[in-house]
Each structure stands twice: as structure tokens, then as C-alpha cells.
mmCIF file of C-alpha atoms and ligand atoms in Angstrom:
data_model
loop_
_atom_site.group_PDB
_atom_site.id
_atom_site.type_symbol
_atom_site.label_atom_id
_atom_site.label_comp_id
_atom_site.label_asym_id
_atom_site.label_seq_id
_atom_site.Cartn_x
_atom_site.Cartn_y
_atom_site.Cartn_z
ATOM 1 C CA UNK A 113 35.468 -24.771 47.636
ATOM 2 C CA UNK A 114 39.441 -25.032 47.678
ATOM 3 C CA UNK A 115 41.361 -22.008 46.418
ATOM 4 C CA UNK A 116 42.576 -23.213 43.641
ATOM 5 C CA UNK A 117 39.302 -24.543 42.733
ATOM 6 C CA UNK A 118 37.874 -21.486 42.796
ATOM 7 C CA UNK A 119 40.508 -19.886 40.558
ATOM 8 C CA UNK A 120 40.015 -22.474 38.103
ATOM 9 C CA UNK A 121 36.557 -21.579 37.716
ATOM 10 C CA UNK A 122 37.174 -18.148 37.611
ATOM 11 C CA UNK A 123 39.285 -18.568 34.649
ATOM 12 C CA UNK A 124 37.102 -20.878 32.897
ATOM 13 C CA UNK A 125 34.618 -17.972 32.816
ATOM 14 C CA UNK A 126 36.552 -16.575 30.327
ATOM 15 C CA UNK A 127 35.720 -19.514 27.987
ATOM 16 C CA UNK A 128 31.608 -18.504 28.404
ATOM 17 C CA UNK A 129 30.117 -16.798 25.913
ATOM 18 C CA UNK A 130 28.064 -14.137 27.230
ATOM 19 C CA UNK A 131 28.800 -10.567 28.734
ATOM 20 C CA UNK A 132 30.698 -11.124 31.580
ATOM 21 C CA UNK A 133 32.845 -13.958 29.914
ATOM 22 C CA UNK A 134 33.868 -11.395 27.558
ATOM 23 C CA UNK A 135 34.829 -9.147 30.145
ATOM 24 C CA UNK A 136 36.711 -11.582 32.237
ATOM 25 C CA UNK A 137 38.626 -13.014 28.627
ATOM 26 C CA UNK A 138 39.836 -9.510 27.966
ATOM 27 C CA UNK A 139 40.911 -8.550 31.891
ATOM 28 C CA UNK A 140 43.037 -11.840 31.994
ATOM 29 C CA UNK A 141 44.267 -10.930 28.913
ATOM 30 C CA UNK A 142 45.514 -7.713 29.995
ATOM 31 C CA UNK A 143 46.886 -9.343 33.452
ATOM 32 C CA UNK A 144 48.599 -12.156 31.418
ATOM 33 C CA UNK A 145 50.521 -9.769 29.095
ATOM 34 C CA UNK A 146 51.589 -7.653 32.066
ATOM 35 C CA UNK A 147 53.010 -10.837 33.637
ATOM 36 C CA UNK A 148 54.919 -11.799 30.386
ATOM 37 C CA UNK A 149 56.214 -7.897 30.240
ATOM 38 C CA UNK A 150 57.144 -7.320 33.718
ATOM 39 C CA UNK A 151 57.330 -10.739 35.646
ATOM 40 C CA UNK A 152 55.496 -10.678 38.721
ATOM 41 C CA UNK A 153 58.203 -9.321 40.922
ATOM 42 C CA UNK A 154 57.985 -6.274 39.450
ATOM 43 C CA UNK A 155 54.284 -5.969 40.196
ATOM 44 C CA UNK A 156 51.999 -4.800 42.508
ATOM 45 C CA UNK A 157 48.215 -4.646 43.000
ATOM 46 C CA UNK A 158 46.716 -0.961 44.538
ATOM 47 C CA UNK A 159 44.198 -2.625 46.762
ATOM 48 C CA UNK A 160 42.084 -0.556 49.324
ATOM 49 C CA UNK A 161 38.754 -3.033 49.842
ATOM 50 C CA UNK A 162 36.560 -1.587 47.504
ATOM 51 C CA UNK A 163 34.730 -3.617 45.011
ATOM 52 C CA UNK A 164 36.254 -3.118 41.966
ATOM 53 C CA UNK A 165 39.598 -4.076 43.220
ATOM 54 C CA UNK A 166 37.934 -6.903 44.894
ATOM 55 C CA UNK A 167 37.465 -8.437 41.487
ATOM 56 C CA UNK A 168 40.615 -7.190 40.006
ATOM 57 C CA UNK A 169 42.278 -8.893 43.229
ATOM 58 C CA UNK A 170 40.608 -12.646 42.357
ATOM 59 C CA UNK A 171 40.898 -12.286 38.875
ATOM 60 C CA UNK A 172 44.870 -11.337 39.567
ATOM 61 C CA UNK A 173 45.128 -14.354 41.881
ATOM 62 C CA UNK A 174 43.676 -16.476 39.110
ATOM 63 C CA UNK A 175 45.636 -15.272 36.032
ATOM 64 C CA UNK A 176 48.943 -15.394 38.528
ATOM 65 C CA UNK A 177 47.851 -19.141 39.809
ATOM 66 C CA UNK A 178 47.785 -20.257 35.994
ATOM 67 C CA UNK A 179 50.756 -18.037 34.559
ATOM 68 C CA UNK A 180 52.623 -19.932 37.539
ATOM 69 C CA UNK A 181 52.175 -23.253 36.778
ATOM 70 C CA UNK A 182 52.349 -22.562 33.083
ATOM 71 C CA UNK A 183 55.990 -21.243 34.150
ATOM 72 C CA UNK A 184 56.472 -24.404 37.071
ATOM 73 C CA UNK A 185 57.180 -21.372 39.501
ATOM 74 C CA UNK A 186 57.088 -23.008 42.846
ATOM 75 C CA UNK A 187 53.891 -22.306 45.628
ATOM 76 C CA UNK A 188 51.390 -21.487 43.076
ATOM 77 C CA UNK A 189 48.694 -22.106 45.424
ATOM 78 C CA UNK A 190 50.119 -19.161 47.724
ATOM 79 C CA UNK A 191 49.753 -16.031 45.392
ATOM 80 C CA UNK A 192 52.234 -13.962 47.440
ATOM 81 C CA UNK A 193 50.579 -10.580 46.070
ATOM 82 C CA UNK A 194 52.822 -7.259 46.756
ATOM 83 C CA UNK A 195 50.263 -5.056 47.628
ATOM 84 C CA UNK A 196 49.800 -1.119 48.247
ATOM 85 C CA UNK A 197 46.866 0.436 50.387
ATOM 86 C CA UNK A 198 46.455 4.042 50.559
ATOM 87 C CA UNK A 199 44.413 4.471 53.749
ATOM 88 C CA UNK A 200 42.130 7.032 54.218
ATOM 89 C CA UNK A 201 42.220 9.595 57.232
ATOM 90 C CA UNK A 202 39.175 7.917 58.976
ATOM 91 C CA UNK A 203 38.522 4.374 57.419
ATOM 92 C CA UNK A 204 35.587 2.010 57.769
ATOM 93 C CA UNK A 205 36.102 -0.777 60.052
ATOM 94 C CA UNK A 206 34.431 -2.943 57.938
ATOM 95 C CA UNK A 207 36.674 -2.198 55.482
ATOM 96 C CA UNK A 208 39.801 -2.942 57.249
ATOM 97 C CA UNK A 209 38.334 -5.897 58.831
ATOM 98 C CA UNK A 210 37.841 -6.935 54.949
ATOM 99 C CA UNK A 211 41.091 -6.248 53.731
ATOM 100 C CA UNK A 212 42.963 -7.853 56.290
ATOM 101 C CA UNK A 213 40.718 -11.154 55.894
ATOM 102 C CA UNK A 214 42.056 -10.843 51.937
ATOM 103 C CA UNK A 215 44.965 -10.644 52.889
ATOM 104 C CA UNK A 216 45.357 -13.593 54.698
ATOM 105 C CA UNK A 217 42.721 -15.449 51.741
ATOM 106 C CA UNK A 218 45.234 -14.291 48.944
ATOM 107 C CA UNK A 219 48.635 -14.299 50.451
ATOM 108 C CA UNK A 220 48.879 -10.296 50.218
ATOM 109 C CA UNK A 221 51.821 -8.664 51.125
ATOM 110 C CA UNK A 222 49.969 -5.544 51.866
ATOM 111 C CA UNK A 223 52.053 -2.200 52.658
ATOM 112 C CA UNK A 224 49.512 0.502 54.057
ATOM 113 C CA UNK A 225 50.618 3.807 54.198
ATOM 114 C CA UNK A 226 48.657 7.180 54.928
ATOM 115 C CA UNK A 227 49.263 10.197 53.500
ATOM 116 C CA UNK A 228 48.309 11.680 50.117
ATOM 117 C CA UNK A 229 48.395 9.636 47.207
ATOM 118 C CA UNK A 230 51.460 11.204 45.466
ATOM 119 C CA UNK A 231 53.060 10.913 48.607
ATOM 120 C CA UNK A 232 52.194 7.308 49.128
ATOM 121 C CA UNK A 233 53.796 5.986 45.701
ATOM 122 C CA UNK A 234 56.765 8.285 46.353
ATOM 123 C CA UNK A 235 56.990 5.821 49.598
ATOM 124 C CA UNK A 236 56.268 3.221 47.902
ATOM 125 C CA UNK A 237 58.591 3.664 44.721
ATOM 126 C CA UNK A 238 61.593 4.295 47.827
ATOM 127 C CA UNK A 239 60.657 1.189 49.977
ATOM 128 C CA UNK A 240 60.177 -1.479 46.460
ATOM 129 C CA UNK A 241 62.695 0.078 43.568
ATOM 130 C CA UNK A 242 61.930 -3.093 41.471
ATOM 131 C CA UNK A 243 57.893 -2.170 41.314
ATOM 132 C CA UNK A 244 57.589 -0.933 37.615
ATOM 133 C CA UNK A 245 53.699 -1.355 37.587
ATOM 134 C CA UNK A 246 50.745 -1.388 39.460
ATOM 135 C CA UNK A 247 47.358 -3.111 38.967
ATOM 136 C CA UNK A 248 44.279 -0.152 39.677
ATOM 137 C CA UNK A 249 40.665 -1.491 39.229
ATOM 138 C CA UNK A 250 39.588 1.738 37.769
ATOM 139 C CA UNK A 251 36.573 1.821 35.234
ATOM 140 C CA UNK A 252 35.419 4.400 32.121
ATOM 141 C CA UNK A 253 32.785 5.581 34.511
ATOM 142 C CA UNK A 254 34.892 6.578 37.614
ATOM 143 C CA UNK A 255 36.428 10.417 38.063
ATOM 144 C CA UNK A 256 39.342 11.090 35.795
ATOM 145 C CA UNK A 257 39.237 7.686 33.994
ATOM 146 C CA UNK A 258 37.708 9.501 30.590
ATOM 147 C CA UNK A 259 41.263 9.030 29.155
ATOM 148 C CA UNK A 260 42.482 6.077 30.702
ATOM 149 C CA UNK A 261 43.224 3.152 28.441
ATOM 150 C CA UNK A 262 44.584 -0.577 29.711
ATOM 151 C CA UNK A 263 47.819 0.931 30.309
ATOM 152 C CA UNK A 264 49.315 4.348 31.292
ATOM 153 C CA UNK A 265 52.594 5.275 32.729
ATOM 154 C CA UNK A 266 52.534 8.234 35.283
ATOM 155 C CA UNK A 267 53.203 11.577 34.105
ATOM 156 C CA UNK A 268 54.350 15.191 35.417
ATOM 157 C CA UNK A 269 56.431 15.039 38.761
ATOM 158 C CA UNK A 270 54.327 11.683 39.713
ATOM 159 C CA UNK A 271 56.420 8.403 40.756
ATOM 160 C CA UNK A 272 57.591 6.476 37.667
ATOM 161 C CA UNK A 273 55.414 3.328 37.757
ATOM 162 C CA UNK A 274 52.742 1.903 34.642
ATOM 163 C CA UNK A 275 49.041 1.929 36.186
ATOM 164 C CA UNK A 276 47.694 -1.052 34.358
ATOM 165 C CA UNK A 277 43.660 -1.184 34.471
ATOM 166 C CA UNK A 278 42.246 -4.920 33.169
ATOM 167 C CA UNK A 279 38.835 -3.749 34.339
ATOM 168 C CA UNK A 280 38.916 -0.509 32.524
ATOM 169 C CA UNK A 281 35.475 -1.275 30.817
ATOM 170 C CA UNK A 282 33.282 -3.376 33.143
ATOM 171 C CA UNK A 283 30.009 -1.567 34.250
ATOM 172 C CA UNK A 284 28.844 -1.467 37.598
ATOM 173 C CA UNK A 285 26.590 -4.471 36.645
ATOM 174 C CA UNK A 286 29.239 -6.578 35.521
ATOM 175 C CA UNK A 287 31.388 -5.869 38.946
ATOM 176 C CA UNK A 288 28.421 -7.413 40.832
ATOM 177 C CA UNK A 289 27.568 -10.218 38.405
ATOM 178 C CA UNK A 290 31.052 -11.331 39.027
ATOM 179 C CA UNK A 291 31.674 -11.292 42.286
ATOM 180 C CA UNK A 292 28.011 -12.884 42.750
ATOM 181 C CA UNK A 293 28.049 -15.733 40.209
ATOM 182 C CA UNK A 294 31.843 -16.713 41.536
ATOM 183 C CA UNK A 295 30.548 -16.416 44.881
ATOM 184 C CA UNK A 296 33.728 -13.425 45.647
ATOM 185 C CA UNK A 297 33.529 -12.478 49.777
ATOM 186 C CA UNK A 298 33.204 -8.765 49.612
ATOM 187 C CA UNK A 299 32.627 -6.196 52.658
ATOM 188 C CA UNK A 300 30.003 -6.010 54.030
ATOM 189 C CA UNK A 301 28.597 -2.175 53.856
ATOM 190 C CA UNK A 302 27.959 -3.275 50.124
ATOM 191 C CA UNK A 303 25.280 -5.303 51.719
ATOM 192 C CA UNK A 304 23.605 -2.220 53.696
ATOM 193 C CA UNK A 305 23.347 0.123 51.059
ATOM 194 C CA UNK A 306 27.019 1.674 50.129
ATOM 195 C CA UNK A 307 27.810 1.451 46.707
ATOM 196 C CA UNK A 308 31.501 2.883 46.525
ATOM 197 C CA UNK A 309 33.430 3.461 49.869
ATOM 198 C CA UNK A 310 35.563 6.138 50.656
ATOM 199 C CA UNK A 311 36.193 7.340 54.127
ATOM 200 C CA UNK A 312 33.833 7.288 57.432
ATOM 201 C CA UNK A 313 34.011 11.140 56.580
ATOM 202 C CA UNK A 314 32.449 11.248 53.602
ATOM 203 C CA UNK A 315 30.687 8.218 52.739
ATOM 204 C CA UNK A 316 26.776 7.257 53.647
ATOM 205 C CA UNK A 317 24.463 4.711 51.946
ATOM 206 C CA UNK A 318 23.380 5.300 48.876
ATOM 207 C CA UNK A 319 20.218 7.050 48.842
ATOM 208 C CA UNK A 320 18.915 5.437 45.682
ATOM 209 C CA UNK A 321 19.216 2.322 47.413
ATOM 210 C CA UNK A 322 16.759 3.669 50.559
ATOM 211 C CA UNK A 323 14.021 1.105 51.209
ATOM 212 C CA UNK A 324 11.179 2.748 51.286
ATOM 213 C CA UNK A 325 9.675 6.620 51.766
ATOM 214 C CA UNK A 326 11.339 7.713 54.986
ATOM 215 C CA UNK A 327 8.527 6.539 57.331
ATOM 216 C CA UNK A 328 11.612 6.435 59.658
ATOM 217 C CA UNK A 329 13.030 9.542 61.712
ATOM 218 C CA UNK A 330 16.058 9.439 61.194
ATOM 219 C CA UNK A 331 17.698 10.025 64.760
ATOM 220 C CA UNK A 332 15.924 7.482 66.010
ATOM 221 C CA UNK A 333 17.608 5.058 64.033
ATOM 222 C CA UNK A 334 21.284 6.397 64.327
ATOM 223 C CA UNK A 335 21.500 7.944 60.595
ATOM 224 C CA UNK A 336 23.117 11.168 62.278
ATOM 225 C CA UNK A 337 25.974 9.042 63.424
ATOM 226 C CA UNK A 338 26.765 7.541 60.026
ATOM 227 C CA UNK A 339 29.733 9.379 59.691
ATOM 228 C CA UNK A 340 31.303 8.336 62.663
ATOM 229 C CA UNK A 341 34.366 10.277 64.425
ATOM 230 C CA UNK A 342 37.486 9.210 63.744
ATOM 231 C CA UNK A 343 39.417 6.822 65.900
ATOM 232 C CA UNK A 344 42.948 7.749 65.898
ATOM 233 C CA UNK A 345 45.763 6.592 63.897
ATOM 234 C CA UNK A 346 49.097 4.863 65.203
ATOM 235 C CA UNK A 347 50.325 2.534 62.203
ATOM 236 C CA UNK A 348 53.021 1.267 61.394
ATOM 237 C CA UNK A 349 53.522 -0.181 57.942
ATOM 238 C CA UNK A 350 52.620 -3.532 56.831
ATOM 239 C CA UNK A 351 48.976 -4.711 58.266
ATOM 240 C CA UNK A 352 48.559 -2.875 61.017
ATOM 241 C CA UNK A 353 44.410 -2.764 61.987
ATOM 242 C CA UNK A 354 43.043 -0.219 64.806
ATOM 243 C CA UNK A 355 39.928 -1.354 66.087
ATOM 244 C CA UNK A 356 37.478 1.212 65.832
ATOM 245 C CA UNK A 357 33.214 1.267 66.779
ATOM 246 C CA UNK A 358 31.320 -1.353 64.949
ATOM 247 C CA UNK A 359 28.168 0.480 62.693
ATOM 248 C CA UNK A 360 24.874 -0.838 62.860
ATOM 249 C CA UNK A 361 24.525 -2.954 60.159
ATOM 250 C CA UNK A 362 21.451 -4.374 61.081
ATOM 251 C CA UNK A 363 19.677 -1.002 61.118
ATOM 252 C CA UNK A 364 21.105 -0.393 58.133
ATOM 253 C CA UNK A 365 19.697 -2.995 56.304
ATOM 254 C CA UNK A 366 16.563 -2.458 57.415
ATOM 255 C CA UNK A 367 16.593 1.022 55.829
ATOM 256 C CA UNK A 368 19.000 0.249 52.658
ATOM 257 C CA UNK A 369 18.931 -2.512 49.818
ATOM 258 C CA UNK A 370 22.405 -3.724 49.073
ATOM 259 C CA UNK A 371 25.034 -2.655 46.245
ATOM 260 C CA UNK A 372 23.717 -4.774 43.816
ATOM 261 C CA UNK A 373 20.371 -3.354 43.686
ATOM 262 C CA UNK A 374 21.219 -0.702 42.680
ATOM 263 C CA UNK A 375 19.983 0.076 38.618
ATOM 264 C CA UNK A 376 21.194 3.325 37.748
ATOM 265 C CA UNK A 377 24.482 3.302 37.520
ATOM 266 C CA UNK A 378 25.009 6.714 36.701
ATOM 267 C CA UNK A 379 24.269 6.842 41.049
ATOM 268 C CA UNK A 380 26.820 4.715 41.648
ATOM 269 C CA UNK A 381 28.741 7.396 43.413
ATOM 270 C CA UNK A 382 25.651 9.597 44.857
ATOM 271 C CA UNK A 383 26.559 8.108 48.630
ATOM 272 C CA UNK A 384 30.221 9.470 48.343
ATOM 273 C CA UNK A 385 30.496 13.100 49.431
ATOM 274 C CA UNK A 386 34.139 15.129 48.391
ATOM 275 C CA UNK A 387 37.351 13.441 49.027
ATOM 276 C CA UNK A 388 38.885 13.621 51.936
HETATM 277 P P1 LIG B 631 34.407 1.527 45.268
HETATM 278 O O1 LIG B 631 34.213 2.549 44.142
HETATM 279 O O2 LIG B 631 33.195 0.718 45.507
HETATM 280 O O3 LIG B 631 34.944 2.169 46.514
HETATM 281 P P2 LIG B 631 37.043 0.672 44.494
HETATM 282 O O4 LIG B 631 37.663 1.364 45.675
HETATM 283 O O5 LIG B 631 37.628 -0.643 44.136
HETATM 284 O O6 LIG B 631 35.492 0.467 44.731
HETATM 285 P P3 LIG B 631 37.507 3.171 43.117
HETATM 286 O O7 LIG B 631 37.248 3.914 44.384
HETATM 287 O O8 LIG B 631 36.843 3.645 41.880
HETATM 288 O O9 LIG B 631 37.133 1.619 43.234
HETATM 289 O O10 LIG B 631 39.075 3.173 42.888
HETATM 290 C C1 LIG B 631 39.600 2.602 41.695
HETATM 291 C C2 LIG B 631 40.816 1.778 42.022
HETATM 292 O O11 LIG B 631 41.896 2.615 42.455
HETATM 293 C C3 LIG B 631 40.646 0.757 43.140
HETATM 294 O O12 LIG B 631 40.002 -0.393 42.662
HETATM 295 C C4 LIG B 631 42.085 0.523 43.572
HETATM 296 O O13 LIG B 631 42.759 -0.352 42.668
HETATM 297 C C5 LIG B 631 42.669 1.916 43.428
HETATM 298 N N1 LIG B 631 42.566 2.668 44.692
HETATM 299 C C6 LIG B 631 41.710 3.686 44.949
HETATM 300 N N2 LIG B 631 41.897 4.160 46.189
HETATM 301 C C7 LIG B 631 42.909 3.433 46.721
HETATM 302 C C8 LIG B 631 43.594 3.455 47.970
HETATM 303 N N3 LIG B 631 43.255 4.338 48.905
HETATM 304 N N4 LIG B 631 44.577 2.548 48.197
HETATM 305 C C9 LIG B 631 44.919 1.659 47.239
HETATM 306 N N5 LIG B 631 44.330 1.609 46.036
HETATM 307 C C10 LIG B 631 43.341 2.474 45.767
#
């Protein structure tokens, strides 16, 4: 399917009357009045791989691809997407494999930076003055996001920006029904059993997602080395990838039903251990 095919029928979900159209009608909604507020130079997507900002990413390229022609801006079909990625101190490979295969897919300008997250948009403010706002693919269910609403400028001593949120109130099983039924690429440890990534340090598969009852030791098949040791760190801003070992995927779906499996989503997060 062509790009901009695949936009199109990512917008005309909104037109569907069931769940998920409803949800996709109101996040385009809230992307399209952020466009007609701030323009899209003044813009930016937070964007780290994961799967809500997966969605938030295609449903941003979409809303941008129509907003675009509707305004005759030149190149819709390359989105051109200023990005922001926070990396974490020992990222999955899979991970960075996926987001640098997004951003060549979407046309993301993607700025990495390391560091803590205050830090990072202190950088990032510096380095892009004219970003006012910044698309996050939070949801009601994730830490700290009790008082969120679709938009919420930064407070205290943080960076000056508006966090805008279109998927504020999509459930776990709406995340997966979209990227499913619109056929989305996401990375692949959703397939072997993660359900929200953070970093090599503190991430495993989700145990509610474990095949069967452990019939398995679990040296022999590698579980010990899940959290593998970090590789080190020499980046340089803008898409800079470190290769780093490759997991064993195949063992891990052996032992682990993917993401979308998953039917409690109050266990969304029971594979993540503290933040790193
Ligand atoms: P998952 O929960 O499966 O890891 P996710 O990373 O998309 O998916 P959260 O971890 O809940 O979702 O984070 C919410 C949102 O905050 C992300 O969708 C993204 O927009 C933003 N975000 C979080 N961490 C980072 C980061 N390190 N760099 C850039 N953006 C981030």
C-alpha cells in the first residue's frame, strides 16, 4: 500500500461508527486544532518507539498529510516530522532499529538526546526556539496522567512548551486494534511478550502474557540474560544508532504471547520494573 494510501484510510476511520472510529475522530480532532493554533513549524512529536506514540505518530502523519493539502503546502507526501527522543541509559535494540526505520517511513527529523527528561527539553527548547508544543501519546491509565487533559502547558521551573495528548483516552485495547486493523509496523518485542518498553534495565516480558506453567527452567532458555548489559553510548545528536546484541526473539516467543494478548489491562505495565 502507498503512503498516502494508507493515510487516507487512516483518516477515513474516523468516519466509522464504532469504538475505535470514535477514538480516531476525536485524536484528529485534537491534532487538527493544534495545527490551526500553532502551524506545524512550531510543532514537534515526543517519539521514543513505544506503541502509543506509534499510533500517535501515523495518526499525526495522516492529519498533517490532509491539513497540507487542505492548505496546498508543498511535499505533502513527505511529512517532514520534527521529532524529540529521550533515550534511555541502556535502550533496546529493537527499539532503535524501529525508530530509525520510522524515521525514514515518516520523514522524521528525529533529535535524540540522553539525559534526564527536564534536561532534554531544556536542550531541546535551546536547539528549536520556535517549538511551542509537543505531541506525547500519553493515556488516563499511564503514571501521572490522572490530571492530564488534551492539552497542558508545562509548569514549575519546566521548559515552556504545551504537551498536547490526542490519545489521552484510548485503552490499551484500542492502541492494538489500531495499529492491527491499519496494518501500523510496530517493534517487534511487542510480538514476544513486552507490553510497554522502557530500558534493557528494567524491562522483561510481561508475565501475564507467559505461555504456559513454567515447564521451562529458566537458564536454560536465556531468561537470566533478559536484561542485557549495556553497550556503551557515543551519540551524537540527530539519528545516531549503536549496534548492540540482538535478543532471542525466537525463544521468546516460544515462552510469551504477544502485546495484544494481553486482557487485563490493568497489567499493562507489570513487565516494567522502576525507571531508570
Ligand atoms: P509503551 O508504554 O508501550 O512503552 P509508549 O512509550 O508510547 O508505549 P509511554 O511509555 O506511556 O508510551 O509514554 C507516553 C508518551 O510519552 C510516549 O508515547 C511518548 O510520546 C512520550 N515519551 C515517553 N518517553 C519518551 C522518551 N524517552 N522520548 C520521547 N518521548 C517519550
Amino acid at each position: 500500500m502507498s503512503p498516502s494510501i494508507q493515510l487516507q484510510t487512516c483518516l477515513a476511520l474516523a468516519d466509522v461508527n464504532d469504538e475505535l472510529g470514535k477514538r480516531v475522530k476525536e485524536a484528529l480532532d485534537v491534532i487538527d486544532s493544534a495545527l490551526d493554533t500553532y502551524g506545524e513549524e512550531k510543532i514537534s512529536l515526543s517519539f521514543n518507539g513505544g506503541k502509543d506514540c506509534t499510533v500517535l505518530l501515523h495518526l499525526y502523519a495522516a492529519a498533517l498529510y490532509r491539513w497540507r493539502t487542505r492548505h496546498e503546502v508543498e511535499g505533502n507526501g513527505s511529512p517532514h516530522i520534527p521529532t524529540i527522543y529521550i533515550a534511555p541509559p541502556s535502550p533496546f535494540s529493537e527499539l532503535e532499529d524501529f525508530i530509525a526505520e520510522s524515521v525514514e517511513k515518516y520523514g522524521l527529523q528525529l533529535y535524540r538526546i540522553t539525559g534526564t527528561m527536564k534536561n532534554a527539553l531544556e536542550e531541546y527548547k535551546n536547539t528549536f526556539p520556535a517549538v511551542e508544543a509537543i505531541f506525547v501519546g500519553i493515556r488516563k491509565g499511564d503514571p501521572h496522567a490522572e490530571r492530564l487533559s488534551y492539552m497542558n502547558e508545562t509548569d514549575g521551573d519546566w521548559p515552556r512548551f504545551m504537551r498536547i495528548h490526542p490519545v489521552l483516552y484510548w485503552s490499551y485495547a484500542d492502541v492494538w486494534a489500531f495499529l492491527r486493523r491499519l496494518e501500523v509496523p510496530y517493534c517487534v518485542l511487542y510480538d514476544v511478550g513486552y507490553t510497554s518498553l522502557g530500558s534493557t534495565y528494567n524491562t522483561h516480558p510481561n508475565p501475564a502474557l507467559r505461555r504456559s506453567p513454567a515447564t521451562t527452567h529458566e537458564d536454560e532458555h536465556g531468561l537470566t540474560n533478559l536484561n542485557r548489559p549495556a553497550h556503551p553510548h557515543t551519540h551524537p545528536n540527530f539519528i545516531a544508532f549503536t549496534p548492540s546484541q540482538t535478543p532471542d526473539l525466537s525463544t521468546l516467543a516460544h515462552l510469551y504471547l504477544p502485546a495484544y494478548e494481553l486482557e487485563d489491562e490493568s497489567l499493562e505495565r507489570a513487565g516494567r520494573g522502576p525507571a531508570t
